[in-house]
Amino acid sequence: MPEETLRPAWSQHFTPDAIQELLSHGPFAGITPEWAWGNSAGKGIRVAVVDSGVEYDHPALEGCVRGGVVVEYDARAKDNYRIKPDEKPIDVSGHGTACAGIIHSIAPEAEIYSVRVLGRNMGGRAIQFAAGLDWTIENDMQIVNLSLSTSLEEFFGLFHDLTDQAYFKNMNLISAVNNIPEPSYPSLYSAVISVAAHEGKDPYTYYYNPNPPVEFGAPGIDVEVAWNKKQYLVCTGNSFAAPHITGITALIRAKHPELTPFQIKSVLLACAANTKRQSK
Amino acid sequence: MNPDKDINEEKLSEQLQRLLISIEASGRAVLPKSNDVLLKSIVDAAARIFGAAAASILLVNEEEEALEFKVAFGPSDQDLVGTKFPYDKGIAGYVFMTGHPIATSNVREDKRFNQDFAKSTGYVPDSILATPLISSDDRVIGVMEVLDKIDATSFNLQDMELLGMFAQQAAMAIDMSQQIDSIEQALVNGLKRLAKSDRSQDSSDLQAALNQALRVENRPSDFLELADLFNDISALGEAERKACLQVLKVFAEYRKSNSAPRRFR
C-alpha cells in the first residue's frame, strides 16, 4: 500500500473541545453580526448553486429560482462540453435543491440560479464542473455555492485559475471541504471560503478555524433539507454546511455592496461565534 | 541454428520460474484469491466497525452509466447483488456524482421521502452513510455504504470521517485487485495465443491492462514484470514461443506434483 499521509478530519476543528477562542482587535472589534447582516434578507444578490440542479418549484424555495443552465459532457463539442439554458430548472438528484433550500432559508430575497453539472451523463465530471464554474464567472454571479469537488490532480491548475478569476471579479466562492482523506479542489484554495460541518443547529452560529485550509464550520449535522420531487430529508455532511455560509454571505453583500471578497472574509471572521471583541 | 539457443532457453526457463515463484508468493501475501472475496471481507469489516446492520459496495459500470451492487452484508444481501441503477438515483448516486460523503436519517419514518427505490431493493434503511471509493489515481470507482446504525438513530461526523479513511484503503485494494484480475485475464489470453502461435491478434489487451496498472505505484513489481515479459514473448518468433511454451508446460507439470515452489531454488 502507498504510504500516504492521512489528511485531517476537517470537522474535528469544530468540535466543542477543539474550537479556539479568537480575539478581534482595533476597528475589527467593532464589526458585529448586527452591523454585518442585521435586517438584511440578501435582496437582489445573485447566487449560483453549482450542483445537480435546483427544483425551481419546490415549495421550500418560494419562487426564488431565477433561471439556470445545464452543462453537459459532449466528447465531440469544443472543450468537451455544451451549455444549455434551463429557465425552469429541475434537480436530477436532490442535492442541489437541498443546498438552495438552506441558502433561501437564510437569505430569502437572494436570487438563486441553478448550474447543473451533475447527472446521468458523467463522462466528463470535472470538465462539466469547471465549465459550470466558468459560466458563473462569465454571467455575473456574485456568490457561488460549491458543495462538490474533484480529487483529480490534473484539474488543480484549471480550478486554481478559475477561482482566481472569480476572486478578481469580486465573487465569493463558498466551497464545502470534502470529508475524505484526499485533496479536494477547489476547497483547498485561499481564494475560496472553505466550510466544514459542526454540531450546532443555529443557522447563524458558525466558527472560524485559525488553522486552515478549512476556514469555517457551520451547521451540517442532521439538517432538515429540501429534496427533489417536493420531498424533504434529514442529512449530514459538509455539503450542507457550505450553504449556511453562502446564505450569510448573501446577507452581508446585500447590506454592504461595497465590500470586496477579502473584506467579506474578514467580516465573517469578525462575526464568528468563537471571535471575542476586545473591549476598548 | 543459433549455437547459444540451448543456453538461452535454459536462462529463459530459469527466469520464468523465478518470476512465477515470486509473483505467487507476493500474490498470496498481498491479495485474497479474488476480487469478490476481497469485497466481501471489506463490507463485513465495515458493518462491524461502524455498528451497522448492513453494508454494501457499489462499483461504477461505465458502459451502462450505472452503479452496480457488487457485494452486500445484511438483510436482503443476496437480492441486492447485481442490481444496477443510474448515477442520478439514490443516495449512492449523488455521493458518486459529488464525490462527497453524506449521511441521512429518518428515511423510514419520513413520509415526505420517496421510498420506492429503497423498497425496490427489498430493504428500507432508517439511516445511511455513504462515501465515495476513490482510487489512488483519483478516480471515483464506486461508493461504499453502511446502513442502519445499531445503537443510534444516525451516523455521525466521526463515523463519516472514519469511513472515509476506511474507504480510501478499501478503494486501493479493490482497484489493485481489479487491475490484477484484468492482467490475469489478459495473461490467459496471451498464453492461449502463444499456444496457438496465433499472431493474427495483437496483444493490445495485455498492453492496455499493463498501461492501466503502471499508472498506479506500489503494486507487486514482479507481477508486472512477468506480465510484461509475456507480452515481449508473444512478439518473438515461432521457435522462441514454442520453447517458452515448453518451459511453461514443464513448470505446470512440476507444480502439479510439487506443491512447494521453493524447491526450485
Coordinates of C-alpha atoms in Angstrom, one line a residue:
Chain A
M1 CA 0.0 0.0 0.0
P2 CA 1.2 3.5 -0.7
E3 CA 2.3 5.3 2.4
E4 CA 0.2 8.4 2.2
T5 CA -0.4 10.8 5.0
L6 CA -4.0 10.7 6.0
R7 CA -5.4 14.2 5.8
P8 CA -7.0 15.6 8.9
A9 CA -10.7 15.0 9.5
W10 CA -11.8 18.6 8.8
S11 CA -14.7 18.7 11.1
Q12 CA -12.6 17.9 14.1
H13 CA -11.5 21.6 14.1
F14 CA -15.1 22.4 15.2
T15 CA -15.8 20.0 18.0
P16 CA -16.6 21.8 21.3
D17 CA -13.2 20.9 22.7
A18 CA -11.2 21.9 19.6
I19 CA -12.7 25.3 18.9
Q20 CA -10.2 28.0 19.7
E21 CA -11.3 31.4 21.1
L22 CA -10.0 34.3 18.9
L23 CA -9.7 37.9 19.7
S24 CA -10.8 40.8 17.4
H25 CA -8.7 43.9 17.7
G26 CA -9.0 47.6 16.7
P27 CA -11.7 48.5 14.2
F28 CA -12.4 44.8 13.6
A29 CA -13.7 44.6 17.1
G30 CA -16.5 47.0 16.0
I31 CA -17.8 44.5 13.5
T32 CA -20.8 42.7 14.9
P33 CA -23.4 40.4 13.3
E34 CA -25.9 43.2 13.8
W35 CA -23.7 45.5 11.7
A36 CA -22.8 42.8 9.2
W37 CA -26.2 41.4 8.3
G38 CA -28.9 42.9 10.7
N39 CA -32.2 43.4 8.8
S40 CA -30.7 42.1 5.6
A41 CA -32.6 39.4 3.5
G42 CA -30.0 39.2 0.8
K43 CA -32.1 41.3 -1.6
G44 CA -31.0 41.1 -5.2
I45 CA -27.8 39.1 -4.6
R46 CA -27.2 36.6 -7.4
V47 CA -26.3 33.2 -6.0
A48 CA -25.4 30.3 -8.2
V49 CA -25.7 26.7 -7.0
V50 CA -23.3 24.5 -9.0
D51 CA -24.7 21.1 -8.3
S52 CA -27.3 18.5 -9.5
G53 CA -29.8 21.3 -10.5
V54 CA -32.4 23.1 -8.3
E55 CA -36.0 22.2 -8.4
Y56 CA -37.4 25.6 -9.2
D57 CA -40.9 25.0 -7.9
H58 CA -40.1 23.2 -4.7
P59 CA -42.3 24.9 -2.0
A60 CA -39.3 25.4 0.3
L61 CA -37.8 27.7 -2.3
E62 CA -40.8 30.0 -2.6
G63 CA -40.0 31.0 -6.1
C64 CA -36.5 32.3 -5.5
V65 CA -35.0 30.4 -8.5
R66 CA -34.5 32.9 -11.4
G67 CA -33.1 30.6 -14.0
G68 CA -30.1 28.5 -14.8
V69 CA -28.1 26.3 -17.2
V70 CA -27.3 22.7 -17.8
V71 CA -23.7 21.8 -18.5
E72 CA -23.5 18.5 -20.5
Y73 CA -20.5 16.4 -21.4
D74 CA -20.1 16.1 -25.2
A75 CA -16.9 14.4 -26.5
R76 CA -17.5 16.0 -29.9
A77 CA -18.0 19.5 -28.7
K78 CA -15.4 22.2 -28.3
D79 CA -13.7 21.7 -24.9
N80 CA -15.9 18.6 -24.5
Y81 CA -18.9 20.3 -23.1
R82 CA -22.0 22.3 -24.1
I83 CA -24.2 24.6 -22.1
K84 CA -28.0 24.8 -22.5
P85 CA -30.3 27.3 -20.9
D86 CA -32.6 25.9 -18.2
E87 CA -35.2 28.5 -17.3
K88 CA -37.3 26.3 -15.2
P89 CA -34.6 24.1 -13.7
I90 CA -35.1 20.6 -12.3
D91 CA -32.9 18.7 -9.9
V92 CA -31.8 15.2 -11.0
S93 CA -31.0 14.0 -7.5
G94 CA -32.0 16.4 -4.8
H95 CA -28.6 17.6 -3.6
G96 CA -28.7 21.0 -5.3
T97 CA -32.2 21.6 -4.1
A98 CA -31.1 20.9 -0.5
C99 CA -28.3 23.5 -0.8
A100 CA -30.6 26.1 -2.4
G101 CA -33.2 25.5 0.3
I102 CA -30.6 26.2 3.1
I103 CA -29.5 29.4 1.3
H104 CA -33.1 30.6 0.8
S105 CA -33.9 29.9 4.4
I106 CA -31.2 32.4 5.5
A107 CA -31.3 34.9 2.6
P108 CA -34.9 34.7 1.4
E109 CA -34.6 37.7 -1.0
A110 CA -31.4 36.4 -2.8
E111 CA -31.9 35.2 -6.4
I112 CA -30.8 31.7 -7.0
Y113 CA -29.5 30.3 -10.3
S114 CA -29.2 26.6 -11.0
V115 CA -26.0 25.5 -12.7
R116 CA -26.5 21.8 -13.2
V117 CA -23.2 20.0 -13.8
L118 CA -24.1 16.6 -12.3
G119 CA -26.3 14.0 -13.8
R120 CA -26.6 10.7 -15.6
N121 CA -24.0 11.6 -18.1
M122 CA -20.9 11.8 -16.1
G123 CA -18.3 11.2 -18.8
G124 CA -16.5 14.5 -18.0
R125 CA -17.4 15.1 -14.4
A126 CA -14.6 17.5 -13.7
I127 CA -14.8 19.2 -17.1
Q128 CA -18.6 19.8 -16.5
F129 CA -17.9 21.2 -13.1
A130 CA -15.1 23.5 -14.3
A131 CA -17.4 24.7 -17.2
G132 CA -20.2 25.4 -14.8
L133 CA -17.9 27.5 -12.6
D134 CA -16.7 29.3 -15.7
W135 CA -20.3 30.1 -16.6
T136 CA -20.9 31.7 -13.2
I137 CA -17.8 33.9 -13.7
E138 CA -19.0 35.0 -17.2
N139 CA -22.5 35.6 -16.1
D140 CA -22.0 38.0 -13.2
M141 CA -22.9 35.7 -10.4
Q142 CA -21.9 37.3 -7.1
I143 CA -21.8 34.2 -4.9
V144 CA -21.3 30.6 -5.9
N145 CA -22.1 27.6 -3.7
L146 CA -19.9 24.6 -4.4
S147 CA -21.0 21.6 -2.4
L148 CA -18.9 19.3 -4.7
S149 CA -15.3 18.9 -5.6
T150 CA -12.8 17.0 -7.6
S151 CA -9.8 15.0 -6.4
L152 CA -8.3 14.8 -9.9
E153 CA -4.8 16.2 -9.7
E154 CA -4.8 17.2 -13.4
F155 CA -7.5 19.7 -12.7
F156 CA -5.6 21.5 -9.9
G157 CA -4.4 24.2 -12.3
L158 CA -7.6 24.8 -14.1
F159 CA -9.6 25.2 -10.9
H160 CA -6.9 27.4 -9.4
D161 CA -7.2 29.7 -12.4
L162 CA -11.0 29.8 -12.3
T163 CA -11.1 30.6 -8.6
D164 CA -8.6 33.4 -9.1
Q165 CA -10.7 34.8 -12.0
A166 CA -13.7 34.7 -9.7
Y167 CA -11.9 36.4 -6.9
F168 CA -10.7 39.2 -9.2
K169 CA -14.3 39.7 -10.4
N170 CA -15.4 40.3 -6.8
M171 CA -17.1 37.0 -6.4
N172 CA -17.3 34.8 -3.3
L173 CA -17.0 31.1 -3.9
I174 CA -18.2 29.1 -1.0
S175 CA -16.8 25.5 -1.1
A176 CA -17.6 22.5 1.1
V177 CA -14.4 20.7 2.1
N178 CA -14.6 17.0 1.5
N179 CA -14.7 14.6 4.4
I180 CA -12.4 12.1 2.7
P181 CA -8.7 11.7 3.2
E182 CA -7.9 13.1 -0.3
P183 CA -7.2 16.5 -1.6
S184 CA -10.3 18.2 -3.0
Y185 CA -10.4 21.1 -5.4
P186 CA -11.2 23.9 -5.2
S187 CA -12.0 23.8 -1.5
L188 CA -8.3 24.0 -0.6
Y189 CA -7.5 27.3 -2.3
S190 CA -7.2 30.5 -0.4
A191 CA -9.5 32.4 -2.9
V192 CA -12.5 30.4 -1.8
I193 CA -14.3 30.3 1.5
S194 CA -14.0 26.7 2.7
V195 CA -16.6 25.2 5.0
A196 CA -16.9 22.0 7.2
A197 CA -19.8 20.9 9.4
H198 CA -20.1 21.4 13.1
E199 CA -22.7 20.0 15.5
G200 CA -24.7 23.2 16.2
K201 CA -28.2 23.8 14.9
D202 CA -28.5 27.6 14.9
P203 CA -28.0 28.7 11.2
Y204 CA -26.3 31.9 12.2
T205 CA -23.8 30.4 14.5
Y206 CA -20.5 29.4 12.8
Y207 CA -16.9 29.2 13.8
Y208 CA -13.6 30.3 12.3
N209 CA -10.6 27.8 12.3
P210 CA -7.3 29.6 12.6
N211 CA -5.6 26.5 11.2
P212 CA -6.7 26.4 7.5
P213 CA -7.2 25.3 4.8
V214 CA -10.7 24.7 6.2
E215 CA -11.7 28.1 7.5
F216 CA -15.3 28.0 8.7
G217 CA -17.5 25.5 10.5
A218 CA -21.3 25.8 10.0
P219 CA -24.3 23.5 10.8
G220 CA -24.2 20.3 8.8
I221 CA -25.4 17.5 11.1
D222 CA -28.9 16.2 10.9
V223 CA -30.1 19.2 8.9
E224 CA -33.6 19.0 7.5
V225 CA -33.3 19.9 3.8
A226 CA -35.5 20.2 0.8
W227 CA -35.1 17.4 -1.7
N228 CA -36.2 16.8 -5.3
K229 CA -39.8 15.8 -6.1
K230 CA -41.1 18.1 -3.4
Q231 CA -39.6 16.0 -0.7
Y232 CA -37.6 16.7 2.5
L233 CA -34.8 14.7 4.1
V234 CA -32.6 14.8 7.2
C235 CA -28.9 14.9 6.1
T236 CA -25.4 15.1 7.4
G237 CA -22.4 16.3 5.5
N238 CA -20.1 19.3 4.7
S239 CA -22.3 19.7 1.6
F240 CA -25.0 21.2 3.9
A241 CA -22.6 23.3 6.0
A242 CA -21.4 25.4 3.0
P243 CA -24.8 26.7 2.0
H244 CA -25.2 28.2 5.5
I245 CA -22.1 30.4 4.9
T246 CA -23.4 31.1 1.4
G247 CA -26.6 32.4 2.8
I248 CA -24.9 34.6 5.4
T249 CA -22.5 36.0 2.8
A250 CA -25.5 36.9 0.7
L251 CA -26.9 38.8 3.7
I252 CA -23.6 40.7 4.1
R253 CA -23.2 41.5 0.4
A254 CA -26.8 42.9 0.2
K255 CA -26.3 45.2 3.2
H256 CA -22.7 46.2 2.3
P257 CA -22.4 46.1 -1.5
E258 CA -19.0 47.9 -1.4
L259 CA -17.2 45.0 0.3
T260 CA -14.6 43.0 -1.6
P261 CA -14.2 39.2 -1.3
F262 CA -11.3 39.6 1.2
Q263 CA -13.2 42.1 3.3
I264 CA -16.2 39.7 3.4
K265 CA -13.9 37.0 4.7
S266 CA -12.7 39.4 7.4
V267 CA -16.3 40.3 8.3
L268 CA -17.2 36.6 8.5
L269 CA -14.2 36.0 10.8
A270 CA -15.1 39.0 13.0
C271 CA -18.7 37.7 13.4
A272 CA -17.7 34.0 14.1
A273 CA -19.1 32.7 17.3
N274 CA -15.6 32.0 18.6
T275 CA -14.3 35.5 18.0
K276 CA -14.4 37.8 21.1
R277 CA -14.3 41.5 20.7
Q278 CA -11.6 43.3 22.7
S279 CA -13.3 46.0 24.8
K280 CA -11.9 49.5 24.4
Chain B
M1 CA 20.7 -22.7 -35.8
N2 CA 21.8 -20.5 -33.1
P3 CA 24.6 -22.2 -31.1
D4 CA 23.5 -20.3 -27.9
K5 CA 19.9 -21.4 -28.3
D6 CA 20.0 -24.1 -25.7
I7 CA 21.8 -21.9 -23.2
N8 CA 19.3 -19.1 -23.8
E9 CA 16.4 -21.4 -23.4
E10 CA 17.8 -22.6 -20.1
K11 CA 18.2 -19.0 -19.0
L12 CA 14.7 -18.2 -20.1
S13 CA 13.4 -21.2 -18.2
E14 CA 15.2 -20.1 -15.0
Q15 CA 14.0 -16.6 -15.4
L16 CA 10.4 -17.7 -15.8
Q17 CA 10.5 -20.0 -12.9
R18 CA 11.9 -17.3 -10.7
L19 CA 9.2 -14.8 -11.7
L20 CA 6.4 -17.3 -11.4
I21 CA 7.5 -18.2 -7.9
S22 CA 7.9 -14.6 -6.8
I23 CA 4.6 -13.5 -8.1
E24 CA 2.9 -16.4 -6.5
A25 CA 4.5 -15.6 -3.2
S26 CA 3.7 -11.9 -3.4
G27 CA 0.1 -12.6 -4.6
R28 CA -0.5 -14.8 -1.6
A29 CA 0.9 -12.3 0.8
V30 CA -0.9 -9.2 -0.5
L31 CA -4.2 -10.2 -2.0
P32 CA -7.1 -12.6 -1.4
K33 CA -7.8 -15.1 -4.2
S34 CA -10.4 -13.0 -5.9
N35 CA -12.0 -9.6 -6.1
D36 CA -15.3 -11.0 -4.7
V37 CA -13.6 -12.4 -1.6
L38 CA -11.9 -9.1 -1.1
L39 CA -15.1 -7.1 -1.4
K40 CA -16.9 -9.4 1.0
S41 CA -14.3 -9.0 3.6
I42 CA -14.4 -5.3 3.3
V43 CA -18.2 -4.9 3.8
D44 CA -18.2 -7.4 6.7
A45 CA -15.5 -5.4 8.4
A46 CA -17.2 -2.1 7.7
A47 CA -20.5 -3.3 9.2
R48 CA -18.7 -4.5 12.3
I49 CA -16.5 -1.4 12.8
F50 CA -19.4 1.1 12.2
G51 CA -22.0 -0.8 14.2
A52 CA -24.2 -1.1 11.1
A53 CA -26.9 -3.7 10.4
A54 CA -25.9 -3.7 6.8
A55 CA -23.2 -2.6 4.4
S56 CA -22.6 -2.7 0.7
I57 CA -20.2 -1.7 -2.1
L58 CA -21.3 -0.4 -5.4
L59 CA -18.9 -0.1 -8.3
V60 CA -19.2 2.0 -11.4
N61 CA -20.2 0.3 -14.6
E62 CA -19.1 3.0 -17.1
E63 CA -20.6 1.2 -20.2
E64 CA -24.1 1.3 -18.7
E65 CA -23.6 4.6 -16.9
A66 CA -24.7 2.9 -13.7
L67 CA -23.7 1.9 -10.2
E68 CA -23.9 -1.8 -9.5
F69 CA -24.2 -3.5 -6.1
K70 CA -21.1 -5.8 -6.1
V71 CA -21.4 -7.1 -2.6
A72 CA -23.7 -6.7 0.4
F73 CA -23.9 -7.7 4.0
G74 CA -27.1 -7.8 6.0
P75 CA -30.8 -8.2 5.2
S76 CA -31.6 -9.0 1.6
D77 CA -27.9 -9.0 0.8
Q78 CA -28.2 -11.7 -1.9
D79 CA -31.1 -9.9 -3.6
L80 CA -29.1 -6.7 -3.9
V81 CA -26.0 -8.1 -5.6
G82 CA -26.1 -7.4 -9.3
T83 CA -28.7 -4.6 -9.0
K84 CA -27.8 -1.6 -11.1
F85 CA -29.2 1.9 -11.1
P86 CA -28.2 5.1 -12.9
Y87 CA -25.9 7.6 -11.3
D88 CA -28.7 10.1 -10.6
K89 CA -30.7 7.8 -8.4
G90 CA -30.4 7.1 -4.7
I91 CA -28.1 8.2 -2.0
A92 CA -25.1 6.3 -3.5
G93 CA -25.7 8.0 -6.9
Y94 CA -25.2 11.5 -5.6
V95 CA -22.2 10.5 -3.5
F96 CA -20.8 9.2 -6.7
M97 CA -21.7 12.4 -8.6
T98 CA -20.5 14.9 -6.0
G99 CA -17.6 12.9 -4.7
H100 CA -18.7 13.9 -1.2
P101 CA -19.8 11.6 1.6
I102 CA -23.2 12.0 3.0
A103 CA -25.4 10.6 5.8
T104 CA -29.2 10.6 6.1
S105 CA -31.5 9.5 8.8
N106 CA -35.3 9.2 9.5
V107 CA -35.6 7.8 6.0
R108 CA -38.2 5.2 7.1
E109 CA -40.3 7.5 9.2
D110 CA -40.2 10.5 6.9
K111 CA -43.3 10.2 4.8
R112 CA -42.1 13.0 2.6
F113 CA -39.3 10.9 1.2
N114 CA -40.0 8.7 -1.8
Q115 CA -39.2 5.2 -0.6
D116 CA -39.9 3.5 -3.9
F117 CA -36.3 2.9 -4.8
A118 CA -35.4 1.7 -1.4
K119 CA -38.4 -0.6 -1.4
S120 CA -37.4 -1.9 -4.8
T121 CA -34.2 -3.2 -3.2
G122 CA -36.3 -5.0 -0.6
Y123 CA -34.8 -3.1 2.3
V124 CA -35.7 0.3 3.5
P125 CA -33.0 1.5 5.9
D126 CA -33.6 4.1 8.6
S127 CA -30.1 5.6 8.4
I128 CA -27.5 5.6 5.7
L129 CA -23.9 6.7 5.5
A130 CA -22.3 6.6 2.1
T131 CA -18.8 7.6 1.0
P132 CA -17.0 7.6 -2.4
L133 CA -14.4 5.0 -3.2
I134 CA -11.5 6.9 -4.8
S135 CA -8.7 5.1 -6.5
S136 CA -5.1 6.1 -5.9
D137 CA -5.1 7.9 -9.3
D138 CA -8.1 10.0 -8.1
R139 CA -10.9 8.3 -10.0
V140 CA -14.2 7.7 -8.2
I141 CA -14.6 3.9 -8.8
G142 CA -17.7 3.4 -6.7
V143 CA -19.5 4.0 -3.4
M144 CA -19.4 2.3 0.0
E145 CA -22.5 2.4 2.2
V146 CA -23.2 1.4 5.8
L147 CA -26.8 1.2 6.7
D148 CA -28.8 1.3 10.0
K149 CA -26.6 2.3 12.8
I150 CA -27.4 -0.2 15.5
D151 CA -27.0 1.8 18.7
A152 CA -28.0 5.3 17.4
T153 CA -30.6 7.0 15.2
S154 CA -28.0 8.2 12.7
F155 CA -24.3 8.0 11.7
N156 CA -22.3 11.0 13.0
L157 CA -19.5 13.0 11.6
Q158 CA -16.9 10.9 13.2
D159 CA -18.4 7.8 11.5
M160 CA -18.3 9.8 8.3
E161 CA -14.6 10.7 8.6
L162 CA -13.6 7.2 9.7
L163 CA -15.5 5.6 6.9
G164 CA -13.7 8.0 4.5
M165 CA -10.3 6.7 5.7
F166 CA -11.6 3.1 5.7
A167 CA -12.9 3.6 2.1
Q168 CA -9.6 5.0 1.0
Q169 CA -7.8 1.8 1.9
A170 CA -10.6 -0.3 0.5
A171 CA -10.6 1.6 -2.8
M172 CA -6.8 1.0 -3.2
A173 CA -7.2 -2.7 -2.6
I174 CA -10.2 -3.0 -4.9
D175 CA -8.5 -1.0 -7.6
M176 CA -5.4 -3.2 -7.4
S177 CA -7.4 -6.4 -7.3
Q178 CA -9.5 -5.3 -10.3
Q179 CA -6.4 -4.5 -12.3
I180 CA -4.7 -7.7 -11.4
D181 CA -7.8 -9.6 -12.4
S182 CA -7.7 -7.8 -15.7
I183 CA -4.0 -8.6 -16.1
E184 CA -4.6 -12.2 -15.3
Q185 CA -7.3 -12.4 -17.9
A186 CA -5.0 -10.7 -20.4
L187 CA -2.3 -13.1 -19.5
V188 CA -4.5 -16.1 -20.0
N189 CA -5.5 -14.7 -23.4
G190 CA -1.8 -14.1 -24.3
L191 CA -0.8 -17.6 -23.3
K192 CA -3.6 -19.1 -25.4
R193 CA -2.4 -17.1 -28.3
L194 CA 1.1 -18.2 -27.6
A195 CA 0.0 -21.9 -27.5
K196 CA -1.7 -21.5 -30.9
S197 CA 1.1 -19.4 -32.3
D198 CA -1.7 -17.2 -33.4
R199 CA -0.3 -13.8 -34.4
S200 CA -3.4 -12.6 -36.1
Q201 CA -4.4 -10.9 -32.9
D202 CA -2.1 -8.4 -31.4
S203 CA -1.5 -8.1 -27.6
S204 CA -3.3 -4.8 -27.2
D205 CA -5.5 -6.0 -24.4
L206 CA -2.5 -7.0 -22.3
Q207 CA -0.7 -3.8 -23.2
A208 CA -3.8 -1.8 -22.1
A209 CA -4.1 -3.7 -18.8
L210 CA -0.4 -3.1 -18.2
N211 CA -0.6 0.6 -19.0
Q212 CA -3.5 0.9 -16.6
A213 CA -1.6 -0.9 -13.9
L214 CA 1.6 1.0 -14.4
R215 CA -0.3 4.3 -13.7
V216 CA -0.6 3.2 -10.1
E217 CA 2.5 2.9 -8.0
N218 CA 3.5 0.3 -5.4
R219 CA 1.8 -2.8 -6.9
P220 CA 3.8 -6.1 -6.9
S221 CA 6.5 -5.3 -9.3
D222 CA 7.3 -9.0 -10.0
F223 CA 3.8 -9.4 -11.3
L224 CA 4.1 -6.6 -13.7
E225 CA 7.5 -7.7 -14.9
L226 CA 6.1 -11.1 -15.5
A227 CA 3.2 -9.7 -17.5
D228 CA 5.5 -7.5 -19.4
L229 CA 7.7 -10.5 -20.1
F230 CA 4.8 -12.5 -21.6
N231 CA 4.0 -9.5 -23.7
D232 CA 7.5 -9.5 -25.1
I233 CA 7.5 -13.2 -25.6
S234 CA 4.3 -13.1 -27.6
A235 CA 6.1 -10.8 -30.1
L236 CA 9.0 -13.3 -30.6
G237 CA 9.5 -15.8 -33.4
E238 CA 7.7 -19.1 -33.5
A239 CA 10.6 -21.2 -32.3
E240 CA 11.1 -19.0 -29.2
R241 CA 7.4 -19.1 -28.4
K242 CA 7.4 -22.9 -28.7
A243 CA 10.4 -23.1 -26.4
C244 CA 8.7 -20.8 -23.9
L245 CA 5.5 -22.8 -24.0
Q246 CA 7.5 -26.0 -23.4
V247 CA 9.1 -24.4 -20.3
L248 CA 5.7 -23.4 -19.0
K249 CA 4.3 -26.9 -19.6
V250 CA 7.1 -28.4 -17.7
F251 CA 6.6 -25.9 -15.0
A252 CA 2.9 -26.7 -14.8
E253 CA 3.5 -30.4 -14.6
Y254 CA 6.1 -29.8 -11.9
R255 CA 3.7 -27.7 -9.9
K256 CA 1.0 -30.4 -10.1
S257 CA 3.3 -32.9 -8.4
N258 CA 5.2 -30.4 -6.1
S259 CA 3.2 -28.0 -4.0
A260 CA 6.3 -26.2 -2.6
P261 CA 7.6 -23.8 -5.2
R262 CA 10.7 -23.1 -3.2
R263 CA 12.1 -26.4 -4.3
F264 CA 13.1 -24.8 -7.5
R265 CA 15.7 -22.9 -5.6

